[in-house]
């Protein structure tokens, strides 16, 4: 089994910054793509950013210029730096990872989510 645990969410004022972290643990042979998604109340889950195992990144238009995704493979961790936060960034942020397990099967895993609230 593989577990993803997010941290770093919270309440922040507009214009502020947050750094989200997501650590993977368990029966990991290799972590392939990793990413961050978010879901606002009453809306569908949407992509924020992804990063491949080779470091290639992809961002949603709403994230370009304000978000930076990075990963630290030695720690099986992916990060999301969000700057210039806006009230519309308020959502539950979910970590996603495509993991090849030690029994040679590849699965798509999700974390439990971390709440980000942007409000004055």
Tab-separated table of C-alpha atoms in Angstrom:
chain	number	residue	atom	x	y	z
A	1	UNK	CA	0.000	0.000	0.000
A	2	UNK	CA	1.031	3.584	-0.634
A	3	UNK	CA	-0.041	6.634	1.340
A	4	UNK	CA	0.159	10.305	0.453
A	5	UNK	CA	0.019	12.841	3.258
A	6	UNK	CA	-0.376	16.538	2.531
A	7	UNK	CA	0.553	19.377	4.859
A	8	UNK	CA	0.992	23.122	4.780
A	9	UNK	CA	-2.548	24.318	4.251
A	10	UNK	CA	-4.242	26.900	6.398
A	11	UNK	CA	-5.759	30.346	6.566
A	12	UNK	CA	-3.861	33.065	4.757
A	13	UNK	CA	-4.630	36.648	3.830
A	14	UNK	CA	-4.991	37.713	0.204
A	15	UNK	CA	-1.593	38.362	-1.298
A	16	UNK	CA	0.074	35.891	1.015
A	17	UNK	CA	1.955	32.705	0.231
A	18	UNK	CA	1.821	29.064	1.189
A	19	UNK	CA	3.994	26.048	0.581
A	20	UNK	CA	2.164	22.748	0.431
A	21	UNK	CA	3.990	19.482	0.906
A	22	UNK	CA	2.994	15.918	0.095
A	23	UNK	CA	5.011	12.961	1.283
A	24	UNK	CA	4.511	9.488	-0.129
A	25	UNK	CA	5.268	6.373	1.858
A	26	UNK	CA	4.739	2.646	1.646
A	27	UNK	CA	5.522	0.021	-0.961
A	28	UNK	CA	7.139	2.386	-3.444
A	29	UNK	CA	9.435	1.191	-6.191
A	30	UNK	CA	9.257	4.352	-8.255
A	31	UNK	CA	7.185	7.527	-8.258
A	32	UNK	CA	6.329	8.666	-11.753
A	33	UNK	CA	4.207	11.768	-12.297
A	34	UNK	CA	3.160	13.806	-9.264
A	35	UNK	CA	0.695	16.614	-9.117
A	36	UNK	CA	-1.566	18.935	-7.225
A	37	UNK	CA	-5.275	19.358	-7.794
A	38	UNK	CA	-7.853	21.423	-5.968
A	39	UNK	CA	-11.568	21.350	-5.346
A	40	UNK	CA	-13.524	24.393	-4.305
A	41	UNK	CA	-16.972	24.097	-2.700
A	42	UNK	CA	-19.569	23.225	-5.292
A	43	UNK	CA	-16.998	22.748	-8.024
A	44	UNK	CA	-15.251	19.828	-9.639
A	45	UNK	CA	-11.692	18.879	-8.837
A	46	UNK	CA	-9.286	20.661	-11.160
A	47	UNK	CA	-5.640	20.485	-12.075
A	48	UNK	CA	-3.220	22.942	-10.519
A	49	UNK	CA	0.149	21.580	-11.595
A	50	UNK	CA	1.976	18.371	-12.415
A	51	UNK	CA	5.612	17.330	-12.547
A	52	UNK	CA	7.098	14.289	-14.250
A	53	UNK	CA	9.890	12.109	-12.916
A	54	UNK	CA	12.296	13.993	-15.160
A	55	UNK	CA	11.146	17.342	-13.794
A	56	UNK	CA	8.944	18.535	-16.624
A	57	UNK	CA	6.179	20.719	-15.233
A	58	UNK	CA	2.705	21.627	-16.398
A	59	UNK	CA	0.473	24.313	-14.920
A	60	UNK	CA	-3.147	25.274	-15.190
A	61	UNK	CA	-3.614	28.743	-16.605
A	62	UNK	CA	-4.804	29.954	-13.203
A	63	UNK	CA	-1.554	28.747	-11.649
A	64	UNK	CA	0.952	30.069	-14.158
A	65	UNK	CA	3.136	32.777	-12.721
A	66	UNK	CA	1.940	32.252	-9.150
A	67	UNK	CA	2.614	28.588	-8.457
A	68	UNK	CA	5.739	26.483	-8.544
A	69	UNK	CA	5.674	22.718	-8.305
A	70	UNK	CA	8.812	20.836	-7.353
A	71	UNK	CA	9.772	17.426	-6.067
A	72	UNK	CA	12.425	15.904	-3.856
A	73	UNK	CA	12.744	12.284	-4.877
A	74	UNK	CA	15.028	11.368	-2.005
A	75	UNK	CA	12.123	12.190	0.308
A	76	UNK	CA	9.320	10.996	-2.012
A	77	UNK	CA	7.884	14.463	-1.624
A	78	UNK	CA	6.244	16.973	-3.931
A	79	UNK	CA	5.789	20.637	-3.106
A	80	UNK	CA	3.547	23.421	-4.310
A	81	UNK	CA	4.556	27.011	-3.658
A	82	UNK	CA	1.629	29.379	-4.121
A	83	UNK	CA	2.220	33.118	-4.138
A	84	UNK	CA	-0.107	36.099	-4.423
A	85	UNK	CA	-2.999	34.068	-3.062
A	86	UNK	CA	-6.493	35.164	-3.972
A	87	UNK	CA	-9.840	34.357	-2.330
A	88	UNK	CA	-10.685	32.253	-5.377
A	89	UNK	CA	-7.754	29.979	-4.509
A	90	UNK	CA	-9.754	28.775	-1.510
A	91	UNK	CA	-10.153	25.021	-1.926
A	92	UNK	CA	-9.085	21.643	-0.680
A	93	UNK	CA	-5.771	20.854	-2.322
A	94	UNK	CA	-5.080	17.219	-3.170
A	95	UNK	CA	-1.799	15.538	-3.932
A	96	UNK	CA	-1.662	12.922	-6.657
A	97	UNK	CA	1.058	10.449	-7.527
A	98	UNK	CA	1.435	7.705	-10.093
A	99	UNK	CA	3.405	5.053	-8.257
A	100	UNK	CA	4.995	1.834	-9.401
A	101	UNK	CA	4.846	-0.428	-6.386
A	102	UNK	CA	7.331	-2.965	-5.150
A	103	UNK	CA	5.125	-5.656	-6.661
A	104	UNK	CA	5.541	-4.046	-10.097
A	105	UNK	CA	2.058	-2.647	-10.529
A	106	UNK	CA	1.390	1.012	-11.255
A	107	UNK	CA	-1.437	2.830	-9.532
A	108	UNK	CA	-2.784	6.349	-9.212
A	109	UNK	CA	-2.886	7.501	-5.593
A	110	UNK	CA	-4.503	10.491	-3.903
A	111	UNK	CA	-3.889	12.180	-0.605
A	112	UNK	CA	-6.623	13.126	1.825
A	113	UNK	CA	-6.401	16.813	0.996
A	114	UNK	CA	-5.375	19.955	2.824
A	115	UNK	CA	-7.608	22.993	3.189
A	116	UNK	CA	-6.393	26.345	1.913
A	117	UNK	CA	-8.533	29.329	2.854
A	118	UNK	CA	-7.698	32.791	1.563
A	119	UNK	CA	-9.527	35.466	3.488
A	120	UNK	CA	-8.937	38.725	5.261
